PDB file of C-alpha atoms in Angstrom:
ATOM      1  CA  MET A   4       7.799  12.778  -7.200  1.00  0.00           C
ATOM      2  CA  ARG A   5       5.980  11.295 -10.241  1.00  0.00           C
ATOM      3  CA  ALA A   6       4.258   8.673  -8.223  1.00  0.00           C
ATOM      4  CA  LYS A   7       2.824  11.141  -5.616  1.00  0.00           C
ATOM      5  CA  ILE A   8       1.222  13.256  -8.908  1.00  0.00           C
ATOM      6  CA  THR A   9      -0.044  10.299 -10.460  1.00  0.00           C
ATOM      7  CA  TYR A  10      -1.226   9.115  -7.333  1.00  0.00           C
ATOM      8  CA  ALA A  11      -3.123  12.694  -6.549  1.00  0.00           C
ATOM      9  CA  VAL A  12      -4.774  12.731  -9.986  1.00  0.00           C
ATOM     10  CA  THR A  13      -6.138   9.081  -9.947  1.00  0.00           C
ATOM     11  CA  ALA A  14      -7.636   9.696  -6.338  1.00  0.00           C
ATOM     12  CA  ALA A  15      -9.170  13.256  -7.609  1.00  0.00           C
ATOM     13  CA  VAL A  16     -10.691  10.975 -10.836  1.00  0.00           C
ATOM     14  CA  LEU A  17     -11.952   8.454  -8.135  1.00  0.00           C
ATOM     15  CA  VAL A  18     -13.321  11.073  -5.787  1.00  0.00           C
ATOM     16  CA  GLY A  19     -15.013  12.402  -8.862  1.00  0.00           C
ATOM     17  CA  TYR A  20     -16.508   9.698  -9.978  1.00  0.00           C
ATOM     18  CA  PHE A  21     -17.653   8.760  -6.420  1.00  0.00           C
ATOM     19  CA  VAL A  22     -19.118  12.320  -6.537  1.00  0.00           C
ATOM     20  CA  LEU A  23     -21.110  11.328  -9.935  1.00  0.00           C
ATOM     21  CA  VAL A  24     -22.124   7.546  -9.053  1.00  0.00           C
ATOM     22  CA  GLY A  25     -23.584   9.082  -5.305  1.00  0.00           C
ATOM     23  CA  SER A  26     -25.768  12.109  -7.174  1.00  0.00           C
ATOM     24  CA  ARG A  27     -27.211   9.419  -9.445  1.00  0.00           C
ATOM     25  CA  GLY A  28     -27.863   7.277  -6.605  1.00  0.00           C
ATOM     26  CA  VAL A  29     -29.656   9.977  -4.987  1.00  0.00           C
ATOM     27  CA  LEU A  30     -31.419  10.699  -7.951  1.00  0.00           C
ATOM     28  CA  LEU A  31     -32.927   6.972  -8.118  1.00  0.00           C
ATOM     29  CA  ILE A  32     -33.583   7.439  -4.306  1.00  0.00           C
ATOM     30  CA  ARG A  33     -35.966  10.791  -4.851  1.00  0.00           C
ATOM     31  CA  ASN A  34     -37.752   9.073  -7.623  1.00  0.00           C
ATOM     32  CA  GLY A  35     -39.491   7.368  -5.039  1.00  0.00           C
ATOM     33  CA  THR A  36     -40.672   4.092  -6.842  1.00  0.00           C
ATOM     34  CA  PRO A  37     -39.342   0.814  -4.875  1.00  0.00           C
ATOM     35  CA  LEU A  38     -37.580  -0.185  -7.554  1.00  0.00           C
ATOM     36  CA  THR A  39     -35.273   3.007  -8.190  1.00  0.00           C
ATOM     37  CA  VAL A  40     -35.153   3.249  -4.628  1.00  0.00           C
ATOM     38  CA  THR A  41     -33.729  -0.157  -4.302  1.00  0.00           C
ATOM     39  CA  PHE A  42     -31.490   0.576  -7.094  1.00  0.00           C
ATOM     40  CA  GLY A  43     -30.563   4.080  -5.962  1.00  0.00           C
ATOM     41  CA  LEU A  44     -29.348   2.246  -2.436  1.00  0.00           C
ATOM     42  CA  ALA A  45     -27.601  -0.320  -4.311  1.00  0.00           C
ATOM     43  CA  VAL A  46     -25.469   2.354  -6.434  1.00  0.00           C
ATOM     44  CA  LEU A  47     -24.698   4.192  -3.268  1.00  0.00           C
ATOM     45  CA  VAL A  48     -22.832   1.399  -1.893  1.00  0.00           C
ATOM     46  CA  LEU A  49     -20.131   1.584  -4.779  1.00  0.00           C
ATOM     47  CA  PRO A  50     -19.124   5.054  -3.659  1.00  0.00           C
ATOM     48  CA  VAL A  51     -18.978   4.094   0.100  1.00  0.00           C
ATOM     49  CA  ILE A  52     -16.528   1.197  -0.814  1.00  0.00           C
ATOM     50  CA  GLY A  53     -14.263   2.983  -2.931  1.00  0.00           C
ATOM     51  CA  VAL A  54     -13.865   5.793  -0.266  1.00  0.00           C
ATOM     52  CA  TRP A  55     -13.266   3.589   2.321  1.00  0.00           C
ATOM     53  CA  PHE A  56     -10.715   1.822  -0.163  1.00  0.00           C
ATOM     54  CA  LEU A  57      -9.024   4.712  -1.132  1.00  0.00           C
ATOM     55  CA  TRP A  58      -8.731   6.230   2.326  1.00  0.00           C
ATOM     56  CA  LYS A  59      -7.102   2.942   3.445  1.00  0.00           C
ATOM     57  CA  ASN A  60      -4.603   2.974   0.633  1.00  0.00           C
ATOM     58  CA  THR A  61      -3.848   6.552   1.019  1.00  0.00           C
ATOM     59  CA  ARG A  62      -3.290   6.099   5.043  1.00  0.00           C
ATOM     60  CA  PHE A  63      -0.794   3.273   4.163  1.00  0.00           C
ATOM     61  CA  VAL A  64       1.203   5.261   1.718  1.00  0.00           C
ATOM     62  CA  ARG A  65       1.501   7.941   3.927  1.00  0.00           C
ATOM     63  CA  ASP A  66       2.506   5.490   7.025  1.00  0.00           C
ATOM     64  CA  ALA A  67       4.917   3.568   4.597  1.00  0.00           C
ATOM     65  CA  ASN A  68       6.427   7.243   3.572  1.00  0.00           C
ATOM     66  CA  ARG A  69       6.518   8.462   7.039  1.00  0.00           C
ATOM     67  CA  LEU A  70       8.323   4.948   8.111  1.00  0.00           C
ATOM     68  CA  ALA A  71      11.089   5.732   5.069  1.00  0.00           C
ATOM     69  CA  ALA A  72      11.651   9.103   6.169  1.00  0.00           C
ATOM     70  CA  ALA A  73      12.295   7.915   9.621  1.00  0.00           C
ATOM     71  CA  LEU A  74      14.595   5.400   8.584  1.00  0.00           C
ATOM     72  CA  GLU A  75      16.508   7.983   6.147  1.00  0.00           C
ATOM     73  CA  ALA A  76      16.852   9.956   8.938  1.00  0.00           C
ATOM     74  CA  GLU A  77      18.731   7.408  11.107  1.00  0.00           C
ATOM     75  CA  GLY A  78      20.667   6.340   7.687  1.00  0.00           C
ATOM     76  CA  GLY A  79      19.270   3.220   7.938  1.00  0.00           C
ATOM     77  CA  LEU A  80      17.592   3.009   4.590  1.00  0.00           C
ATOM     78  CA  PRO A  81      18.386  -0.360   2.261  1.00  0.00           C
ATOM     79  CA  VAL A  82      21.129   0.532  -0.063  1.00  0.00           C
ATOM     80  CA  ASP A  83      20.786  -0.324  -3.649  1.00  0.00           C
ATOM     81  CA  GLU A  84      22.845  -3.390  -4.574  1.00  0.00           C
ATOM     82  CA  LEU A  85      20.682  -4.632  -7.220  1.00  0.00           C
ATOM     83  CA  VAL A  86      21.993  -5.693 -10.214  1.00  0.00           C
ATOM     84  CA  ARG A  87      19.923  -4.347 -13.426  1.00  0.00           C
ATOM     85  CA  THR A  88      19.472  -5.480 -16.744  1.00  0.00           C
ATOM     86  CA  PRO A  89      20.464  -2.905 -19.813  1.00  0.00           C
ATOM     87  CA  SER A  90      16.763  -1.722 -19.629  1.00  0.00           C
ATOM     88  CA  GLY A  91      16.946  -0.995 -16.018  1.00  0.00           C
ATOM     89  CA  ARG A  92      14.872  -4.160 -14.738  1.00  0.00           C
ATOM     90  CA  ILE A  93      16.148  -5.464 -11.676  1.00  0.00           C
ATOM     91  CA  ASP A  94      17.738  -8.888 -12.249  1.00  0.00           C
ATOM     92  CA  ARG A  95      15.935 -11.640 -10.284  1.00  0.00           C
ATOM     93  CA  ASP A  96      18.626 -13.697  -8.909  1.00  0.00           C
ATOM     94  CA  SER A  97      20.400 -10.286  -7.474  1.00  0.00           C
ATOM     95  CA  ALA A  98      16.554  -9.595  -5.975  1.00  0.00           C
ATOM     96  CA  ASP A  99      16.591 -13.177  -4.777  1.00  0.00           C
ATOM     97  CA  ALA A 100      20.111 -12.484  -2.879  1.00  0.00           C
ATOM     98  CA  VAL A 101      19.313  -9.268  -1.291  1.00  0.00           C
ATOM     99  CA  PHE A 102      15.271 -10.781   0.179  1.00  0.00           C
ATOM    100  CA  ARG A 103      17.204 -13.926   1.593  1.00  0.00           C
ATOM    101  CA  LYS A 104      19.891 -11.450   3.224  1.00  0.00           C
ATOM    102  CA  ARG A 105      16.758  -9.379   4.320  1.00  0.00           C
ATOM    103  CA  LYS A 106      14.629 -12.217   5.547  1.00  0.00           C
ATOM    104  CA  ALA A 107      17.427 -13.363   7.903  1.00  0.00           C
ATOM    105  CA  GLU A 108      17.906  -9.928   9.444  1.00  0.00           C
ATOM    106  CA  THR A 109      14.474  -9.895  10.189  1.00  0.00           C
ATOM    107  CA  GLU A 110      14.433 -13.743  11.615  1.00  0.00           C
ATOM    108  CA  ASP A 111      17.311 -12.357  13.820  1.00  0.00           C
ATOM    109  CA  THR A 112      15.276  -9.398  14.989  1.00  0.00           C
ATOM    110  CA  PRO A 113      11.393 -10.077  14.163  1.00  0.00           C
ATOM    111  CA  ASP A 114      10.198  -7.019  16.599  1.00  0.00           C
ATOM    112  CA  ASP A 115      12.369  -4.479  14.934  1.00  0.00           C
ATOM    113  CA  TRP A 116      10.268  -2.326  12.076  1.00  0.00           C
ATOM    114  CA  ARG A 117      13.428  -1.534  10.251  1.00  0.00           C
ATOM    115  CA  CYS A 118      13.913  -4.976   9.321  1.00  0.00           C
ATOM    116  CA  TRP A 119      10.516  -5.409   8.271  1.00  0.00           C
ATOM    117  CA  PHE A 120      10.650  -1.951   6.190  1.00  0.00           C
ATOM    118  CA  ARG A 121      13.677  -3.414   4.511  1.00  0.00           C
ATOM    119  CA  LEU A 122      12.313  -6.866   4.237  1.00  0.00           C
ATOM    120  CA  ALA A 123       9.219  -5.101   2.296  1.00  0.00           C
ATOM    121  CA  VAL A 124      11.494  -3.321   0.072  1.00  0.00           C
ATOM    122  CA  ALA A 125      13.083  -6.618  -0.810  1.00  0.00           C
ATOM    123  CA  TYR A 126       9.842  -8.246  -1.390  1.00  0.00           C
ATOM    124  CA  HIS A 127       8.855  -5.443  -3.895  1.00  0.00           C
ATOM    125  CA  ASP A 128      12.011  -5.791  -5.746  1.00  0.00           C
ATOM    126  CA  ALA A 129      11.436  -9.390  -6.040  1.00  0.00           C
ATOM    127  CA  ARG A 130       8.261  -8.723  -7.633  1.00  0.00           C
ATOM    128  CA  ASP A 131       6.134  -9.971  -4.669  1.00  0.00           C
ATOM    129  CA  THR A 132       3.470  -7.062  -4.099  1.00  0.00           C
ATOM    130  CA  PRO A 133       1.306  -9.105  -1.614  1.00  0.00           C
ATOM    131  CA  ARG A 134       4.186 -10.026   0.779  1.00  0.00           C
ATOM    132  CA  ALA A 135       5.447  -6.507   0.291  1.00  0.00           C
ATOM    133  CA  ARG A 136       2.152  -4.678   1.609  1.00  0.00           C
ATOM    134  CA  LYS A 137       2.218  -7.191   4.407  1.00  0.00           C
ATOM    135  CA  ALA A 138       5.605  -7.032   5.779  1.00  0.00           C
ATOM    136  CA  MET A 139       5.123  -2.788   5.234  1.00  0.00           C
ATOM    137  CA  GLN A 140       1.935  -3.266   7.391  1.00  0.00           C
ATOM    138  CA  ARG A 141       3.751  -5.486  10.021  1.00  0.00           C
ATOM    139  CA  ALA A 142       6.602  -2.355   9.854  1.00  0.00           C
ATOM    140  CA  ILE A 143       4.057   0.093   9.952  1.00  0.00           C
ATOM    141  CA  SER A 144       2.335  -1.687  13.168  1.00  0.00           C
ATOM    142  CA  LEU A 145       5.430  -2.430  15.078  1.00  0.00           C
ATOM    143  CA  HIS A 146       6.680   1.326  14.592  1.00  0.00           C
ATOM    144  CA  ALA A 147       3.091   2.549  15.818  1.00  0.00           C
ATOM    145  CA  GLY A 148       3.486   0.174  18.858  1.00  0.00           C
ATOM    146  CA  LYS A 149       0.428  -1.561  18.100  1.00  0.00           C
ATOM    147  CA  PRO A 150      -0.301  -5.424  18.830  1.00  0.00           C
ATOM    148  CA  LEU A 151       0.248  -7.650  15.802  1.00  0.00           C
ATOM    149  CA  ASN A 152      -1.966 -10.394  14.744  1.00  0.00           C
ATOM    150  CA  ALA A 153       0.545 -12.991  13.873  1.00  0.00           C
TER     151      ALA A 153
END
């Protein structure tokens, strides 16, 4: 729940920033000189990119949460079998062992979104966020029945 609140607050702050920057861009364009119009258009690009990025990330999180709920309903969420340090951090060797197991499971059934979801969690536990995101995107695509880009 804390992560959802943090995400919502961050998204709200970003939207406020986009509105502020967008209004400055419009003011520059209204000034009407060639220089201010050029700067105004350049400034308007920033909120457009930001809104697109925020939308893509929000959609990714929503889809991943939907998969987690579906997997939980099936009783297929990965069990936390990781060894932790006294401070609560995941032991690297433990994460690597679980990762190897999840990778083998995914290689055996590469078209099962459930395996890709569990592999994404294992990547995340092993602190490999880019690969975790790619594996989760693959799970989302497989669940939605979309064609994959190998």
